[in-house]
Amino acid sequence: MDVNAAVAALAAIAGVCTGVIAMLAFRWSERDQTRPTRTSLHTDAVLPPGVDTVLSVLRSSAVVLDESDSVVKASSAAYALGLVRGGKLAVEPMLHMARDTRRDGEIRQVELDLPRRGTGRGEALAVSARVAPLGSRLVLLLVEDLTEARRIEAVRRDFVANVSHELKTPTGALSLLSEAVMDASDDPEAVTRFAGRMQIEATRLTNLVQELIDLSRVQNDDPLEDAEPVRVDELVAEAIDRSRHAASNKQITMASGGTVHLHVWGNRGQLAAALGNLVENAVNYSPARTRVGIAAHRVSATGGDLIEIAVTDQGIGISEKDRERIFERFYRVDPARSRATGGTGLGLAIVKHVAASHGGEVTVWSSEGQGSTFTLRLPEAGAVRDRSSVIPDDDDRTAHNSDTDTDTETSLELDVPPTVIAAPEVLP
């Protein structure tokens, strides 16, 4: 009995010890859970209620600094811009602003140009920084990226300046020529000569205004609002007809070819203007008695087939440095030649906007002294392709142009891939 009593006593003591240990462990666990961690010291424990949520939905880059200039909270955009590194604010001017605001409580704002991270080209990142006190100990820094807004503003200023210059040239010429006509009223030959010059300048002014209207329209209009299946054959025929007179005067042969019965989806007027500009440029920048070719093909691509319309000339070609800028507004490779041909420098800008708004692109291949090939790539109208594919006529496999009154030829070499069409050798 004494043994049993001793065992029971030992068991009771052990149970009491176990309970005490368990209670101490539980208390210790609670203490660890409630003890502020390094992370909580720099986030929820010091931020006023709701501030963390508000900062997470702001479009601006947000950084919260404590009294020791350590980063308490920073948005992912702040890290992406390179504002925060190693738990510290990495931009010295912003850090000085934060210290001044912490000292006197005044809200400060400044615009800065910061070096862009990861580039060695000296590109600047334009930002607007605003610093305000947040409670008694914290400072809030909001940074807005102004780089894209400044770029757009610069493009707008350049556009207005270029438009003013381009409009002033023909209007000034018309004014001077009108004075010359008045002074030469007793000289019929001089009047005729000056009147001819006035007609040229008036035509140039009309073309410039029309292309400005076209550029504004393609930028502001949604091509999908009036979208329809557009036959590529009709676009090519219209583009050729638009430049027929200029080509005839220079004895330039215009040849169309490629795959027929192709359709693209989009605004017919915009697509006709874009292709017409490419053909018109090819004619204007080609020497006399050469050849301009227009060929359309279907090419496979991820997400659906594309229609490639290539316009090839045997003109003066484009240098490599100019190829990077030819789609800019008012940029002209040879300003003197553009004045002679009536070019405004807006035609290729219109082509680029039309291609982009229709989900396509325009590219250029060129070699100085050999010629150029501009390729317009547009998504194919799939439903129309299915209906067209059932046409069994063998003649449909060749391109055609029924008008034989001008120097327009038909190319039957339809199996030449688009990359080969781009080379000037195919237009002997």
Short mmCIF file of C-alpha atoms in Angstrom, two decimals:
data_model
loop_
_atom_site.label_atom_id
_atom_site.label_comp_id
_atom_site.label_asym_id
_atom_site.label_seq_id
_atom_site.Cartn_x
_atom_site.Cartn_y
_atom_site.Cartn_z
CA MET A 1 0.00 0.00 0.00
CA ASP A 2 2.89 2.31 0.86
CA VAL A 3 4.35 1.68 -2.58
CA ASN A 4 1.07 2.48 -4.31
CA ALA A 5 0.71 5.68 -2.29
CA ALA A 6 4.23 6.73 -3.21
CA VAL A 7 3.59 6.08 -6.90
CA ALA A 8 0.36 8.10 -6.75
CA ALA A 9 2.13 10.97 -5.05
CA LEU A 10 4.88 10.97 -7.66
CA ALA A 11 2.29 10.92 -10.43
CA ALA A 12 0.47 13.86 -8.89
CA ILE A 13 3.69 15.83 -8.58
CA ALA A 14 4.62 15.04 -12.17
CA GLY A 15 1.19 16.15 -13.36
CA VAL A 16 1.49 19.41 -11.48
CA CYS A 17 4.95 20.04 -12.94
CA THR A 18 3.71 19.27 -16.45
CA GLY A 19 0.83 21.70 -16.03
CA VAL A 20 3.14 24.42 -14.77
CA ILE A 21 5.54 23.89 -17.67
CA ALA A 22 2.69 23.92 -20.18
CA MET A 23 1.29 27.13 -18.69
CA LEU A 24 4.72 28.78 -18.81
CA ALA A 25 5.21 27.67 -22.42
CA PHE A 26 1.80 29.07 -23.35
CA ARG A 27 2.60 32.39 -21.68
CA TRP A 28 5.96 32.51 -23.42
CA SER A 29 4.32 31.83 -26.79
CA GLU A 30 1.81 34.62 -26.24
CA ARG A 31 4.61 36.94 -25.28
CA ASP A 32 6.52 36.10 -28.50
CA GLN A 33 3.41 36.66 -30.60
CA THR A 34 2.71 40.06 -29.09
CA ARG A 35 6.34 41.20 -29.12
CA PRO A 36 6.94 43.74 -31.98
CA THR A 37 9.07 42.31 -34.77
CA ARG A 38 11.41 44.30 -36.97
CA THR A 39 8.85 44.21 -39.76
CA SER A 40 5.93 45.28 -37.59
CA LEU A 41 7.96 48.12 -36.13
CA HIS A 42 8.24 49.52 -39.66
CA THR A 43 4.68 48.89 -40.85
CA ASP A 44 1.45 48.43 -38.96
CA ALA A 45 2.80 49.16 -35.50
CA VAL A 46 3.72 52.74 -36.39
CA LEU A 47 1.41 53.63 -39.27
CA PRO A 48 -1.89 55.31 -38.37
CA PRO A 49 -4.94 53.08 -38.94
CA GLY A 50 -6.01 52.86 -42.57
CA VAL A 51 -2.91 54.54 -44.00
CA ASP A 52 -1.44 51.26 -45.24
CA THR A 53 -4.62 50.51 -47.20
CA VAL A 54 -4.77 53.98 -48.72
CA LEU A 55 -1.14 53.86 -49.83
CA SER A 56 -1.64 50.49 -51.49
CA VAL A 57 -4.27 51.89 -53.89
CA LEU A 58 -2.48 55.12 -54.84
CA ARG A 59 -1.18 55.41 -58.40
CA SER A 60 1.75 57.51 -57.20
CA SER A 61 4.86 55.97 -55.70
CA ALA A 62 4.56 56.25 -51.91
CA VAL A 63 7.27 56.22 -49.24
CA VAL A 64 6.78 56.71 -45.46
CA LEU A 65 9.82 57.75 -43.41
CA ASP A 66 10.23 57.74 -39.64
CA GLU A 67 12.17 60.19 -37.48
CA SER A 68 15.46 58.44 -38.28
CA ASP A 69 14.83 58.64 -42.07
CA SER A 70 14.29 54.88 -42.24
CA VAL A 71 11.67 53.62 -44.68
CA VAL A 72 8.60 52.47 -42.76
CA LYS A 73 6.47 51.75 -45.82
CA ALA A 74 7.19 51.86 -49.55
CA SER A 75 5.06 50.88 -52.52
CA SER A 76 6.31 48.54 -55.22
CA ALA A 77 6.37 51.47 -57.67
CA ALA A 78 8.82 53.28 -55.38
CA TYR A 79 11.19 50.33 -55.57
CA ALA A 80 10.72 50.11 -59.34
CA LEU A 81 11.70 53.77 -59.75
CA GLY A 82 14.77 53.23 -57.61
CA LEU A 83 13.64 55.60 -54.86
CA VAL A 84 14.26 53.08 -52.05
CA ARG A 85 17.40 50.99 -51.64
CA GLY A 86 18.50 49.07 -48.58
CA GLY A 87 15.66 50.40 -46.46
CA LYS A 88 16.69 54.01 -47.11
CA LEU A 89 15.47 56.77 -49.41
CA ALA A 90 18.07 56.85 -52.19
CA VAL A 91 17.29 60.31 -53.63
CA GLU A 92 19.17 62.96 -51.70
CA PRO A 93 17.00 66.00 -52.66
CA MET A 94 13.87 64.15 -51.52
CA LEU A 95 15.56 63.19 -48.28
CA HIS A 96 16.38 66.84 -47.56
CA MET A 97 12.76 67.79 -48.29
CA ALA A 98 11.55 65.14 -45.86
CA ARG A 99 13.83 66.43 -43.12
CA ASP A 100 12.69 70.02 -43.65
CA THR A 101 9.04 68.98 -43.57
CA ARG A 102 9.58 66.96 -40.39
CA ARG A 103 11.16 70.02 -38.78
CA ASP A 104 8.57 72.71 -39.67
CA GLY A 105 5.53 70.67 -40.79
CA GLU A 106 5.20 72.46 -44.14
CA ILE A 107 4.14 70.62 -47.29
CA ARG A 108 6.74 70.82 -50.07
CA GLN A 109 6.69 69.94 -53.76
CA VAL A 110 9.41 69.89 -56.39
CA GLU A 111 10.06 68.47 -59.87
CA LEU A 112 13.28 66.54 -60.40
CA ASP A 113 15.14 64.76 -63.19
CA LEU A 114 16.52 61.47 -61.92
CA PRO A 115 18.91 59.08 -63.68
CA ARG A 116 17.08 56.06 -65.01
CA ARG A 117 18.11 52.79 -63.41
CA GLY A 118 19.66 50.09 -65.57
CA THR A 119 20.61 52.33 -68.49
CA GLY A 120 23.94 53.79 -69.34
CA ARG A 121 22.61 56.27 -71.87
CA GLY A 122 22.02 59.14 -69.45
CA GLU A 123 18.27 59.08 -69.91
CA ALA A 124 16.47 61.17 -67.29
CA LEU A 125 13.36 60.20 -65.37
CA ALA A 126 11.13 63.22 -64.79
CA VAL A 127 9.24 63.07 -61.48
CA SER A 128 7.17 65.32 -59.26
CA ALA A 129 7.78 64.80 -55.52
CA ARG A 130 5.42 66.00 -52.78
CA VAL A 131 6.29 65.69 -49.07
CA ALA A 132 3.78 66.08 -46.22
CA PRO A 133 3.78 65.29 -42.47
CA LEU A 134 1.95 62.10 -41.43
CA GLY A 135 1.16 62.27 -37.75
CA SER A 136 3.72 63.59 -35.27
CA ARG A 137 6.69 61.40 -36.22
CA LEU A 138 6.24 60.23 -39.82
CA VAL A 139 6.68 61.90 -43.20
CA LEU A 140 4.83 60.86 -46.37
CA LEU A 141 6.51 61.18 -49.78
CA LEU A 142 4.41 60.87 -52.95
CA VAL A 143 6.27 60.70 -56.29
CA GLU A 144 4.56 60.99 -59.68
CA ASP A 145 6.31 59.85 -62.87
CA LEU A 146 6.04 62.70 -65.41
CA THR A 147 8.31 61.21 -68.08
CA GLU A 148 5.57 60.17 -70.50
CA ALA A 149 3.58 63.38 -69.96
CA ARG A 150 6.67 65.46 -70.73
CA ARG A 151 7.37 63.41 -73.85
CA ILE A 152 3.83 63.94 -75.12
CA GLU A 153 4.04 67.64 -74.34
CA ALA A 154 7.33 67.89 -76.25
CA VAL A 155 5.79 66.10 -79.23
CA ARG A 156 2.83 68.48 -79.10
CA ARG A 157 5.09 71.55 -79.00
CA ASP A 158 7.18 70.27 -81.88
CA PHE A 159 4.06 69.49 -83.86
CA VAL A 160 2.64 73.00 -83.38
CA ALA A 161 6.01 74.57 -84.26
CA ASN A 162 6.35 72.41 -87.38
CA VAL A 163 2.79 73.09 -88.49
CA SER A 164 3.34 76.82 -88.06
CA HIS A 165 6.53 76.67 -90.11
CA GLU A 166 5.05 74.50 -92.84
CA LEU A 167 1.96 76.70 -93.17
CA LYS A 168 3.99 79.90 -93.15
CA THR A 169 6.12 78.83 -96.12
CA PRO A 170 3.38 78.48 -98.77
CA THR A 171 1.26 81.33 -97.39
CA GLY A 172 4.30 83.63 -97.43
CA ALA A 173 5.10 82.55 -100.97
CA LEU A 174 1.52 83.24 -102.07
CA SER A 175 1.69 86.72 -100.57
CA LEU A 176 4.94 87.54 -102.35
CA LEU A 177 3.75 86.10 -105.64
CA SER A 178 0.52 88.07 -105.50
CA GLU A 179 2.55 91.26 -105.05
CA ALA A 180 4.73 90.24 -107.98
CA VAL A 181 1.65 89.71 -110.15
CA MET A 182 0.36 93.17 -109.28
CA ASP A 183 3.72 94.78 -110.07
CA ALA A 184 3.96 92.90 -113.39
CA SER A 185 0.43 93.65 -114.54
CA ASP A 186 1.75 95.09 -117.79
CA ASP A 187 3.89 91.99 -118.52
CA PRO A 188 1.63 89.08 -119.53
CA GLU A 189 4.51 86.63 -119.62
CA ALA A 190 5.58 87.45 -116.07
CA VAL A 191 1.98 87.29 -114.86
CA THR A 192 1.62 83.81 -116.36
CA ARG A 193 4.87 82.67 -114.74
CA PHE A 194 3.94 84.05 -111.32
CA ALA A 195 0.42 82.65 -111.57
CA GLY A 196 1.86 79.21 -112.25
CA ARG A 197 4.00 79.48 -109.15
CA MET A 198 0.95 80.56 -107.17
CA GLN A 199 -0.90 77.46 -108.31
CA ILE A 200 1.99 75.26 -107.14
CA GLU A 201 2.09 76.89 -103.70
CA ALA A 202 -1.70 76.78 -103.40
CA THR A 203 -1.66 73.06 -104.22
CA ARG A 204 1.08 72.51 -101.64
CA LEU A 205 -0.95 74.39 -99.02
CA THR A 206 -4.07 72.41 -99.87
CA ASN A 207 -2.20 69.11 -99.58
CA LEU A 208 -0.72 70.12 -96.25
CA VAL A 209 -4.07 71.09 -94.79
CA GLN A 210 -5.67 67.89 -96.08
CA GLU A 211 -2.93 65.71 -94.58
CA LEU A 212 -3.24 67.54 -91.26
CA ILE A 213 -6.95 66.76 -91.33
CA ASP A 214 -6.24 63.12 -92.24
CA LEU A 215 -3.67 62.79 -89.44
CA SER A 216 -6.07 64.29 -86.91
CA ARG A 217 -8.82 61.95 -88.07
CA VAL A 218 -6.78 58.75 -87.83
CA GLN A 219 -5.56 59.75 -84.37
CA ASN A 220 -8.99 60.59 -82.97
CA ASP A 221 -11.30 58.18 -84.76
CA ASP A 222 -11.79 54.58 -83.76
CA PRO A 223 -11.39 52.55 -86.98
CA LEU A 224 -13.44 49.71 -85.52
CA GLU A 225 -16.56 51.87 -85.37
CA ASP A 226 -16.89 51.80 -89.17
CA ALA A 227 -14.96 48.57 -89.69
CA GLU A 228 -15.82 46.26 -92.54
CA PRO A 229 -14.13 43.60 -94.67
CA VAL A 230 -12.02 45.47 -97.21
CA ARG A 231 -10.74 43.87 -100.40
CA VAL A 232 -7.02 44.31 -100.78
CA ASP A 233 -7.36 44.22 -104.58
CA GLU A 234 -9.54 47.32 -104.44
CA LEU A 235 -7.09 49.13 -102.13
CA VAL A 236 -4.21 48.38 -104.51
CA ALA A 237 -6.19 49.49 -107.57
CA GLU A 238 -7.21 52.73 -105.84
CA ALA A 239 -3.63 53.45 -104.77
CA ILE A 240 -2.36 52.89 -108.31
CA ASP A 241 -5.06 55.11 -109.76
CA ARG A 242 -4.17 57.86 -107.28
CA SER A 243 -0.56 58.00 -108.52
CA ARG A 244 -1.26 57.15 -112.16
CA HIS A 245 -0.81 60.68 -113.49
CA ALA A 246 2.47 61.31 -111.63
CA ALA A 247 3.82 57.93 -112.73
CA SER A 248 2.87 58.59 -116.35
CA ASN A 249 4.67 61.93 -116.34
CA LYS A 250 7.88 60.21 -115.17
CA GLN A 251 7.33 57.13 -117.37
CA ILE A 252 7.28 54.90 -114.30
CA THR A 253 5.77 51.45 -114.72
CA MET A 254 3.45 50.37 -111.90
CA ALA A 255 3.08 46.60 -111.44
CA SER A 256 0.61 44.87 -109.13
CA GLY A 257 0.75 41.23 -108.13
CA GLY A 258 0.52 38.70 -105.36
CA THR A 259 -2.43 36.75 -104.01
CA VAL A 260 -5.90 37.95 -104.93
CA HIS A 261 -9.19 37.86 -103.02
CA LEU A 262 -7.52 38.85 -99.76
CA HIS A 263 -9.47 40.86 -97.20
CA VAL A 264 -8.50 42.92 -94.19
CA TRP A 265 -10.79 44.21 -91.47
CA GLY A 266 -10.93 47.93 -90.83
CA ASN A 267 -11.88 51.40 -92.00
CA ARG A 268 -11.75 51.45 -95.78
CA GLY A 269 -11.02 55.14 -96.08
CA GLN A 270 -8.09 55.04 -93.67
CA LEU A 271 -6.60 51.92 -95.25
CA ALA A 272 -6.89 53.43 -98.74
CA ALA A 273 -5.17 56.62 -97.55
CA ALA A 274 -2.33 54.66 -95.95
CA LEU A 275 -1.60 52.47 -98.97
CA GLY A 276 -2.06 55.45 -101.28
CA ASN A 277 0.60 57.36 -99.35
CA LEU A 278 3.07 54.49 -99.70
CA VAL A 279 2.54 54.22 -103.46
CA GLU A 280 2.66 57.99 -103.91
CA ASN A 281 5.97 58.18 -102.03
CA ALA A 282 7.39 55.36 -104.14
CA VAL A 283 6.52 57.24 -107.33
CA ASN A 284 7.73 60.63 -106.06
CA TYR A 285 11.12 59.30 -104.95
CA SER A 286 11.78 57.09 -107.98
CA PRO A 287 13.79 58.19 -111.00
CA ALA A 288 12.14 58.37 -114.40
CA ARG A 289 11.66 55.16 -116.40
CA THR A 290 11.86 52.86 -113.38
CA ARG A 291 9.32 50.52 -111.84
CA VAL A 292 7.10 50.46 -108.74
CA GLY A 293 5.65 47.16 -107.56
CA ILE A 294 2.73 46.45 -105.21
CA ALA A 295 2.22 42.86 -104.03
CA ALA A 296 -0.07 41.33 -101.40
CA HIS A 297 0.43 38.01 -99.63
CA ARG A 298 -0.96 36.08 -96.69
CA VAL A 299 1.52 35.12 -93.98
CA SER A 300 1.04 32.98 -90.89
CA ALA A 301 1.48 34.59 -87.50
CA THR A 302 0.69 33.90 -83.86
CA GLY A 303 -2.89 34.88 -83.15
CA GLY A 304 -4.07 34.73 -86.77
CA ASP A 305 -2.93 35.23 -90.35
CA LEU A 306 -1.68 38.60 -91.53
CA ILE A 307 -1.92 40.28 -94.90
CA GLU A 308 1.32 41.83 -96.13
CA ILE A 309 1.13 44.56 -98.76
CA ALA A 310 4.62 45.43 -100.01
CA VAL A 311 5.36 48.55 -102.06
CA THR A 312 8.76 48.33 -103.77
CA ASP A 313 10.54 51.06 -105.73
CA GLN A 314 13.90 51.59 -107.43
CA GLY A 315 14.40 55.03 -105.97
CA ILE A 316 17.18 56.81 -104.12
CA GLY A 317 16.89 54.62 -101.01
CA ILE A 318 17.04 55.66 -97.36
CA SER A 319 20.12 55.76 -95.17
CA GLU A 320 20.21 53.78 -91.93
CA LYS A 321 20.11 56.88 -89.71
CA ASP A 322 17.09 58.24 -91.58
CA ARG A 323 15.19 54.94 -91.45
CA GLU A 324 14.78 55.38 -87.69
CA ARG A 325 12.97 58.70 -88.13
CA ILE A 326 11.04 58.54 -91.39
CA PHE A 327 7.75 57.84 -89.61
CA GLU A 328 8.02 61.01 -87.52
CA ARG A 329 5.75 63.91 -88.39
CA PHE A 330 7.26 66.40 -90.82
CA TYR A 331 10.54 64.48 -91.01
CA ARG A 332 11.87 64.40 -94.56
CA VAL A 333 15.01 62.63 -95.73
CA ASP A 334 15.67 65.23 -98.43
CA PRO A 335 13.83 68.51 -97.68
CA ALA A 336 14.84 70.03 -101.01
CA ARG A 337 13.43 67.06 -102.92
CA SER A 338 10.30 67.10 -100.79
CA ARG A 339 9.67 70.73 -101.73
CA ALA A 340 10.09 69.81 -105.38
CA THR A 341 7.64 66.92 -105.14
CA GLY A 342 5.20 68.71 -102.83
CA GLY A 343 5.88 66.39 -99.90
CA THR A 344 4.71 67.51 -96.46
CA GLY A 345 6.42 64.92 -94.26
CA LEU A 346 3.09 63.67 -92.89
CA GLY A 347 2.36 60.80 -95.26
CA LEU A 348 4.35 58.11 -93.45
CA ALA A 349 3.15 59.35 -90.05
CA ILE A 350 -0.41 58.75 -91.26
CA VAL A 351 0.56 55.26 -92.47
CA LYS A 352 2.05 54.42 -89.08
CA HIS A 353 -1.04 55.58 -87.16
CA VAL A 354 -3.42 53.72 -89.47
CA ALA A 355 -1.42 50.49 -89.19
CA ALA A 356 -1.23 50.71 -85.39
CA SER A 357 -4.93 51.54 -84.96
CA HIS A 358 -5.82 48.50 -87.08
CA GLY A 359 -3.65 46.15 -85.03
CA GLY A 360 -0.85 46.00 -87.59
CA GLU A 361 2.47 47.64 -88.36
CA VAL A 362 4.51 49.17 -91.16
CA THR A 363 8.17 48.33 -91.73
CA VAL A 364 10.80 49.47 -94.21
CA TRP A 365 13.71 47.83 -96.00
CA SER A 366 15.98 50.10 -97.96
CA SER A 367 19.41 50.35 -99.52
CA GLU A 368 20.85 53.63 -100.72
CA GLY A 369 20.95 53.83 -104.49
CA GLN A 370 18.94 50.62 -104.93
CA GLY A 371 15.46 51.36 -103.66
CA SER A 372 13.08 50.76 -100.78
CA THR A 373 10.28 48.41 -99.79
CA PHE A 374 7.58 49.49 -97.36
CA THR A 375 5.51 46.59 -96.00
CA LEU A 376 2.10 47.15 -94.47
CA ARG A 377 1.01 44.23 -92.26
CA LEU A 378 -2.66 44.02 -91.24
CA PRO A 379 -4.80 41.30 -89.62
CA GLU A 380 -6.81 39.29 -92.11
CA ALA A 381 -10.60 39.30 -92.02
CA GLY A 382 -10.96 35.59 -91.20
CA ALA A 383 -14.65 35.10 -91.97
CA VAL A 384 -14.26 36.58 -95.45
CA ARG A 385 -11.25 34.36 -96.11
CA ASP A 386 -13.35 31.27 -95.47
CA ARG A 387 -15.93 32.38 -98.03
CA SER A 388 -13.29 33.33 -100.59
CA SER A 389 -11.42 30.04 -100.33
CA VAL A 390 -14.24 28.12 -102.01
CA ILE A 391 -13.77 29.96 -105.34
CA PRO A 392 -12.29 27.30 -107.69
CA ASP A 393 -11.37 29.53 -110.62
CA ASP A 394 -7.70 29.04 -111.54
CA ASP A 395 -7.54 32.59 -112.85
CA ASP A 396 -8.12 33.82 -109.31
CA ARG A 397 -4.59 32.76 -108.43
CA THR A 398 -3.14 35.67 -110.41
CA ALA A 399 -3.45 39.37 -109.77
CA HIS A 400 -5.07 41.54 -112.39
CA ASN A 401 -5.67 45.12 -113.39
CA SER A 402 -8.10 45.63 -116.22
CA ASP A 403 -7.05 49.20 -117.02
CA THR A 404 -4.43 49.03 -119.80
CA ASP A 405 -4.46 52.71 -120.79
CA THR A 406 -1.40 53.48 -118.64
CA ASP A 407 1.92 51.87 -117.84
CA THR A 408 0.44 49.48 -115.29
CA GLU A 409 1.57 45.88 -115.55
CA THR A 410 0.55 42.65 -113.85
CA SER A 411 3.11 40.51 -112.08
CA LEU A 412 2.57 36.76 -112.40
CA GLU A 413 5.42 35.72 -110.10
CA LEU A 414 3.11 35.09 -107.18
CA ASP A 415 5.15 32.41 -105.44
CA VAL A 416 7.99 34.78 -104.56
CA PRO A 417 8.07 35.14 -100.76
CA PRO A 418 7.63 38.63 -99.29
CA THR A 419 11.23 38.78 -98.12
CA VAL A 420 12.41 38.37 -101.69
CA ILE A 421 9.96 40.95 -103.00
CA ALA A 422 11.69 43.46 -100.74
CA ALA A 423 14.90 43.21 -102.79
CA PRO A 424 15.16 45.59 -105.74
CA GLU A 425 16.40 42.80 -108.04
CA VAL A 426 12.82 41.61 -108.62
CA LEU A 427 12.10 44.86 -110.43
CA PRO A 428 14.57 44.85 -113.34
#
